[in-house]
Structure formats: structure tokens, C-alpha cells
Short mmCIF file of C-alpha atoms in Angstrom, two decimals:
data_model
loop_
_atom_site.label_atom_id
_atom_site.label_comp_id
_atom_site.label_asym_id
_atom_site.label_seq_id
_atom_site.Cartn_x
_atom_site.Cartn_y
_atom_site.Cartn_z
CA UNK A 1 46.97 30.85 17.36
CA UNK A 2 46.16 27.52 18.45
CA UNK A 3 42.77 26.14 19.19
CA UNK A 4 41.44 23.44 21.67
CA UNK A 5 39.92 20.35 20.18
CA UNK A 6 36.33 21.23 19.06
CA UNK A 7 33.08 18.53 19.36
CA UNK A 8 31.20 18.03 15.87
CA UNK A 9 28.22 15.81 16.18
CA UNK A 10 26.05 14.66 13.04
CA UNK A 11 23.97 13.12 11.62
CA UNK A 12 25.15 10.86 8.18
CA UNK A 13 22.34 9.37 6.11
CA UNK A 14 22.41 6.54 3.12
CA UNK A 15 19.82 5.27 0.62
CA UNK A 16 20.01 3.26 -2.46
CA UNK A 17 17.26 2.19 -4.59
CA UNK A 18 17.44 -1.62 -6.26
CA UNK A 19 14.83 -3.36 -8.55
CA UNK A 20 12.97 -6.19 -6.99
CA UNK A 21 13.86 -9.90 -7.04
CA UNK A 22 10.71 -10.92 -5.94
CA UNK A 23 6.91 -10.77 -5.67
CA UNK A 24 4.36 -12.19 -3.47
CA UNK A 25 0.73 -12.21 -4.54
CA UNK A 26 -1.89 -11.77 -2.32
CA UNK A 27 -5.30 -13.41 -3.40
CA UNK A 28 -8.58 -13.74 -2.05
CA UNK A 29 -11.38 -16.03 -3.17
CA UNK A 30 -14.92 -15.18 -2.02
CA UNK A 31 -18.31 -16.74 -3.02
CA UNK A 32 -21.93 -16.57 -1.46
CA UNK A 33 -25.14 -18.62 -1.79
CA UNK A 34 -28.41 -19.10 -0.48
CA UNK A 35 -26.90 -22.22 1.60
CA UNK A 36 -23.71 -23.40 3.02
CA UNK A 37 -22.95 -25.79 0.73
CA UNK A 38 -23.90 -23.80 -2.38
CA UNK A 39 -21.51 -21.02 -1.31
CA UNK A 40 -18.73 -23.22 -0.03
CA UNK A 41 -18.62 -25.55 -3.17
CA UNK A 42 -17.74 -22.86 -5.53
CA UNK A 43 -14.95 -22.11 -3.61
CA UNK A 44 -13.33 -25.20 -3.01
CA UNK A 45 -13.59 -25.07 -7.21
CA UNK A 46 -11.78 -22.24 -7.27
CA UNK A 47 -8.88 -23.01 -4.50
CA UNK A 48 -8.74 -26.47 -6.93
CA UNK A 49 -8.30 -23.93 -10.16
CA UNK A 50 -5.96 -21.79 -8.59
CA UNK A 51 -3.76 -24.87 -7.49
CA UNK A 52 -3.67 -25.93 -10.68
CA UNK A 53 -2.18 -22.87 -12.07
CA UNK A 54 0.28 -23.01 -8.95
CA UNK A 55 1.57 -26.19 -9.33
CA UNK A 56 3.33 -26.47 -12.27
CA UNK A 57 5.28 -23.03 -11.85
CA UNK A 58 6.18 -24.67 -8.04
CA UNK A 59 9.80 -25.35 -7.48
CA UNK A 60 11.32 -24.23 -3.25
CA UNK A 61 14.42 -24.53 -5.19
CA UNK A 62 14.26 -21.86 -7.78
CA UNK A 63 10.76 -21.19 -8.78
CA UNK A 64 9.62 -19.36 -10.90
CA UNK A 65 7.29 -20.05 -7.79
CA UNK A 66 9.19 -20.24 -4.73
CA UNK A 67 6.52 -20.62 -2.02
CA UNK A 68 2.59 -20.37 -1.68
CA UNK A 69 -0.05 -21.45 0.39
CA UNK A 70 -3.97 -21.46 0.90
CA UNK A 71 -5.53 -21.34 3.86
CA UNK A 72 -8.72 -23.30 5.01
CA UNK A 73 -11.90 -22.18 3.62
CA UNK A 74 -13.47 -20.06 6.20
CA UNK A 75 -17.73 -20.08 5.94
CA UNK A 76 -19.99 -16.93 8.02
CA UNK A 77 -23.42 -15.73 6.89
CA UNK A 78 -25.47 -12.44 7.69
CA UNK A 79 -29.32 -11.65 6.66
CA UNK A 80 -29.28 -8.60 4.86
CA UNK A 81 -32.03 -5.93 4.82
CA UNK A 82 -34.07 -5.00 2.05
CA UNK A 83 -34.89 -1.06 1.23
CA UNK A 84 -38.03 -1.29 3.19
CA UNK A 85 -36.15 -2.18 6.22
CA UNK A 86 -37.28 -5.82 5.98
CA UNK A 87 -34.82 -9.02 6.88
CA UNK A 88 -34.34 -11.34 3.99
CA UNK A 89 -33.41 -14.81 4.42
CA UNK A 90 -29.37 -15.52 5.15
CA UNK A 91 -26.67 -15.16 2.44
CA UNK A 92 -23.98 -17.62 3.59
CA UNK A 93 -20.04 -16.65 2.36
CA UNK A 94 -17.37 -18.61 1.88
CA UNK A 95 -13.91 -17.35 1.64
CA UNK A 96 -9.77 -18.71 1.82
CA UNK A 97 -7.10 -16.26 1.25
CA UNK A 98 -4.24 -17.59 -1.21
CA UNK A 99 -0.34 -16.35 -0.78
CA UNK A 100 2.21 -17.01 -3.71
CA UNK A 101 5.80 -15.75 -4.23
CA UNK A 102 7.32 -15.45 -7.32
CA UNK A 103 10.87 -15.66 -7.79
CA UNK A 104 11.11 -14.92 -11.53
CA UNK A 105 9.29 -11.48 -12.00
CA UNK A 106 8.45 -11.63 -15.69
CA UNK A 107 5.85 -14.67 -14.89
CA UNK A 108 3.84 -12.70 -12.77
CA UNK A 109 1.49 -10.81 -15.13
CA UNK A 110 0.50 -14.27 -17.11
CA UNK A 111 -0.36 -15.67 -13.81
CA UNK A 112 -2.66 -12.20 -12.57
CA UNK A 113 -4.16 -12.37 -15.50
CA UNK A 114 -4.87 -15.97 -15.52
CA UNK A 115 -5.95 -16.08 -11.55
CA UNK A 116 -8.42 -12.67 -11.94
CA UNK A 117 -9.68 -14.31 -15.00
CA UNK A 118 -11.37 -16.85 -12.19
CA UNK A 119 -15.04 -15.08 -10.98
CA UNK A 120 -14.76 -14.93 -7.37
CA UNK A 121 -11.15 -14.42 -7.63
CA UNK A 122 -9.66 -11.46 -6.13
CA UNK A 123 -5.73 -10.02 -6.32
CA UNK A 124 -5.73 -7.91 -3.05
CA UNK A 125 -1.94 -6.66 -3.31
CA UNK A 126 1.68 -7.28 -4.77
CA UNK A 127 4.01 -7.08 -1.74
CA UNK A 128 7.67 -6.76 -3.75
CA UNK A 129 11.02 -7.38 -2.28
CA UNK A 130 14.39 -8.27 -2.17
CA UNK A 131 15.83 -11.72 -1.19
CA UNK A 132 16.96 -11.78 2.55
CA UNK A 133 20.79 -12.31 1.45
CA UNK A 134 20.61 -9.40 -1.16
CA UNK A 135 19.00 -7.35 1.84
CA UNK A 136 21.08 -8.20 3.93
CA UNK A 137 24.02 -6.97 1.62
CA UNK A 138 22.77 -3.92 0.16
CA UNK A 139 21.96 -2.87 4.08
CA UNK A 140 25.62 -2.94 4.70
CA UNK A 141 26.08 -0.74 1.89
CA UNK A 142 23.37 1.91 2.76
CA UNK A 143 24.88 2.04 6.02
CA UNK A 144 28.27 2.64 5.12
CA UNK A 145 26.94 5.49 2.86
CA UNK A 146 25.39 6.84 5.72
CA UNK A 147 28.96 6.90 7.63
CA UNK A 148 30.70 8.24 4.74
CA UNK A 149 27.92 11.26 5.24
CA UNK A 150 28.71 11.67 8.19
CA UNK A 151 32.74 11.93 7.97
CA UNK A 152 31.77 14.30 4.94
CA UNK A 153 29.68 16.17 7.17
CA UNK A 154 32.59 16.43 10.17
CA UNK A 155 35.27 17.75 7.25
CA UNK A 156 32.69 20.34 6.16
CA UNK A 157 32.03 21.69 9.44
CA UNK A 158 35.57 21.56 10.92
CA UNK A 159 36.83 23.32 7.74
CA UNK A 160 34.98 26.25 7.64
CA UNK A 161 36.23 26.78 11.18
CA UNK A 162 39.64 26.57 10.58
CA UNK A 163 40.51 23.16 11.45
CA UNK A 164 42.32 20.99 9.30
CA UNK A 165 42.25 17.42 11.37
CA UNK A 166 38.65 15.35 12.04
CA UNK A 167 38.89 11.97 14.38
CA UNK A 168 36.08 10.00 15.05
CA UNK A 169 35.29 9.29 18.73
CA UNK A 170 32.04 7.55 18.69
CA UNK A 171 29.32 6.61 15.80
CA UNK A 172 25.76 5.08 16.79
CA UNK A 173 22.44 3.96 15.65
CA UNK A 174 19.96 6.83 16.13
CA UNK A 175 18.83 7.59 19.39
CA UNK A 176 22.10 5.52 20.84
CA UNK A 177 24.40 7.81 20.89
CA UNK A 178 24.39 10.24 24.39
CA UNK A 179 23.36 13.96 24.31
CA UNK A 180 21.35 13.04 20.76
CA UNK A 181 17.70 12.65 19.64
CA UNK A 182 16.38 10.29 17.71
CA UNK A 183 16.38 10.91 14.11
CA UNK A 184 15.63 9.34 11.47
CA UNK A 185 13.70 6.06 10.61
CA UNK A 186 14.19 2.14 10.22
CA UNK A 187 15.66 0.83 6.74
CA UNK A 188 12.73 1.21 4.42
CA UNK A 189 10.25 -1.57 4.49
CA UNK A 190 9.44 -3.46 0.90
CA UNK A 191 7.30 -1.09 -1.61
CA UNK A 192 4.08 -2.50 -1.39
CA UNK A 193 0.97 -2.21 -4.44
CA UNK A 194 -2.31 -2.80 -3.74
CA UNK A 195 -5.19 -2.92 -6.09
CA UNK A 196 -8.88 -3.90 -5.03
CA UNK A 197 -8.84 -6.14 -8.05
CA UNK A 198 -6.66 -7.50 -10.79
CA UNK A 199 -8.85 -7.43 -14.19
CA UNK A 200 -7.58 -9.42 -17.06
CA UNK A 201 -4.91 -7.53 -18.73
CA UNK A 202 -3.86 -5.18 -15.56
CA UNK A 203 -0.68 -4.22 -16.44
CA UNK A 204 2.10 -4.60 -13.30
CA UNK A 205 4.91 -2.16 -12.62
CA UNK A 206 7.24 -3.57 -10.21
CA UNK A 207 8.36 -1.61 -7.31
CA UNK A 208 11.93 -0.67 -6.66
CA UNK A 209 12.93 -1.16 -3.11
CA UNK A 210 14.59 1.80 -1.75
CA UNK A 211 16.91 1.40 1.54
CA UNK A 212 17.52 3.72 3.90
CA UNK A 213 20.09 4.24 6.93
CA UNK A 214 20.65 6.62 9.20
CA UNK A 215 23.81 7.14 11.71
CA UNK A 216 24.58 9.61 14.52
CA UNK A 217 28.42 9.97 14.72
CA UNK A 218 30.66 12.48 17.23
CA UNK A 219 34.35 13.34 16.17
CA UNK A 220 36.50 15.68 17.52
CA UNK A 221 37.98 18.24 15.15
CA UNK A 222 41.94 20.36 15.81
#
């Protein structure tokens, strides 16, 4: 008995987890005084101590730091209350966010310890990743596990009806192919840690990147 050629539409999906190759610190320094000057001085101090750690780990070719920057110290002040619902004089804050990326892991927890060591020094997160070539790479890989699902998928189906022959006749990002929903998301995003602060001696566990694909793919199965 012979059978017409039968539609089989699905849905593949890939994902791969790799260790990180690099880490970008998030910092934030913060001071206050009773005037502008006495809360913006200690921070310039600080920016000057944290460039000094920065600097001699600094290399754009290599690292161990590949990149980092400080932004300009930024000054506000409030007038707080007291508990009797009275307005004390202004507090005056002065604050710069610092951004450093590490391209040598293992010289990461020397330099939290070292930067949260500084009073008015703040780690706000560890953003880890992979380089954009390696990305880029492993990407192409996740994806073509994701087809390989999907032709997996297609054979299943097909052969537990009897057919013995699957061609592929279209494959598509989700939500691209016709007659299909949307499903499933983006490639993962970098794992991302964040702590309020770093105390000395905090203890850093990388994050392994995990990327994801997803692929909608239509064959036609005799």
C-alpha cells in the first residue's frame, strides 16, 4: 500500500555549556561629607587607589586586564530627617562607577579582594563571558545541534508511521518559518553574579556560559 508524502514540522533545539574566558568587574565608589569638597576628595583618593591597582595588570593586548574605565565623579546632596521629623543640615555624596575586564580569570579574586579592601569601595557585580570570536563559534555549534534535533525528530516521527524516507523542505529561525509560532528564546545571554558587596576574602565561582538555539524545520516524509 503506498502512501502520499506526509508534512512533519518541528521544532530542534541545541545548548552547550563552556567555562568563561572572561570577567568584567563592576565597581562603585561612594563617599559623603558634611561639604562638597570633603565628600568629593575622598573619592578622587580612591579612583587614584583603584588606578593604581589597574594599571599595572593593563595590557589591550592580552591582559590579564584587557579594558577598564572610570567615569567622572558625579557629586548630589539631600538633607536627611532626623526621628523627630526635623531637617538636618545637607549630606553631600560623591560617587564614579569603575568597569574592568579581566582576561586571565585566576587574577580576579587578588584584585576583589584588594579593591573591597578600599572603604568606600563597592563590587556591584561580575558580568562573565565568552570572547566574541569563541561566541561566535560555539553559536554555530549550538545551532547545528539544534538542526541535528530536528532531523532526529523528523526520523522519529516518520518512523513510527511507517515511512522510511525524511527530506528537508524548509528550516527557520523561530517564528520565521509559515504556519509556526514562535518558540523558543534568543541564545542565552552571559551568566551574570551580583553581590551588594565584595568583603575581603569573598570567594568567586565563575559562571559557565550556557548557549542555547532553537530551530523550526518542515520535511516531508514517504
Amino acid at each position: 500500500m503506498s502512501h502520499g508524502a506526509l508534512d512533519i514540522t518541528v521544532v530542534g533545539h541545541g545548548a552547550a555549556t563552556y567555562p568563561p574566558e572572561q570577567c568584567t568587574l563592576s565597581l562603585t565608589v561612594r563617599t559623603d561629607g558634611r561639604t562638597a569638597e570633603s565628600a568629593s576628595e575622598p573619592a578622587q583618593q580612591l579612583v587614584r587607589e583603584l588606578t593604581r591597582l589597574v594599571e599595572p595588570l593593563y595590557s589591550s593586548d592580552g591582559g590579564p586586564i584587557d579594558r577598564w574605565s572610570v567615569d567622572q565623579v558625579r557629586h548630589s546632596r539631600n538633607r536627611p530627617f532626623n526621628h523627630d521629623g526635623e531637617q538636618l543640615p545637607y549630606v553631600y555624596q560623591a560617587e564614579a562607577s569603575v568597569e574592568v575586564q579581566f582576561s586571565q580569570l585566576d587574577l580576579v579574586d587578588a584584585f576583589v579582594y584588594a579593591s573591597s579592601a578600599l572603604e568606600g569601595v563597592s563590587i556591584d557585580h561580575f558580568d562573565w563571558d565568552l570572547t566574541e570570536s569563541s561566541r561566535i563559534s560555539h553559536t554555530l555549534a549550538v545551532r547545528e545541534l539544534a538542526v541535528q534535533d530536528a532531523v532526529a525528530k523528523a526520523e522519529a516521527y516518520a518512523s513510527s508511521l511507517g515511512r522510511t524516507s525524511v527530506h528537508a523542505v524548509a528550516i527557520a529561525d523561530p517564528g520565521l518559518l509559515p504556519g509556526t509560532a514562535e518558540h523558543g528564546g534568543p541564545d542565552a545571554s552571559p551568566r551574570m553574579f551580583a553581590a551588594k558587596s565584595a568583603p575581603a576574602g569573598f570567594a568567586l565561582k565563575p559562571e559557565n556560559i550556557t548557549i542555547v538555539a532553537s530551530v523550526h524545520a518542515r520535511f516531508t516524509a514517504t
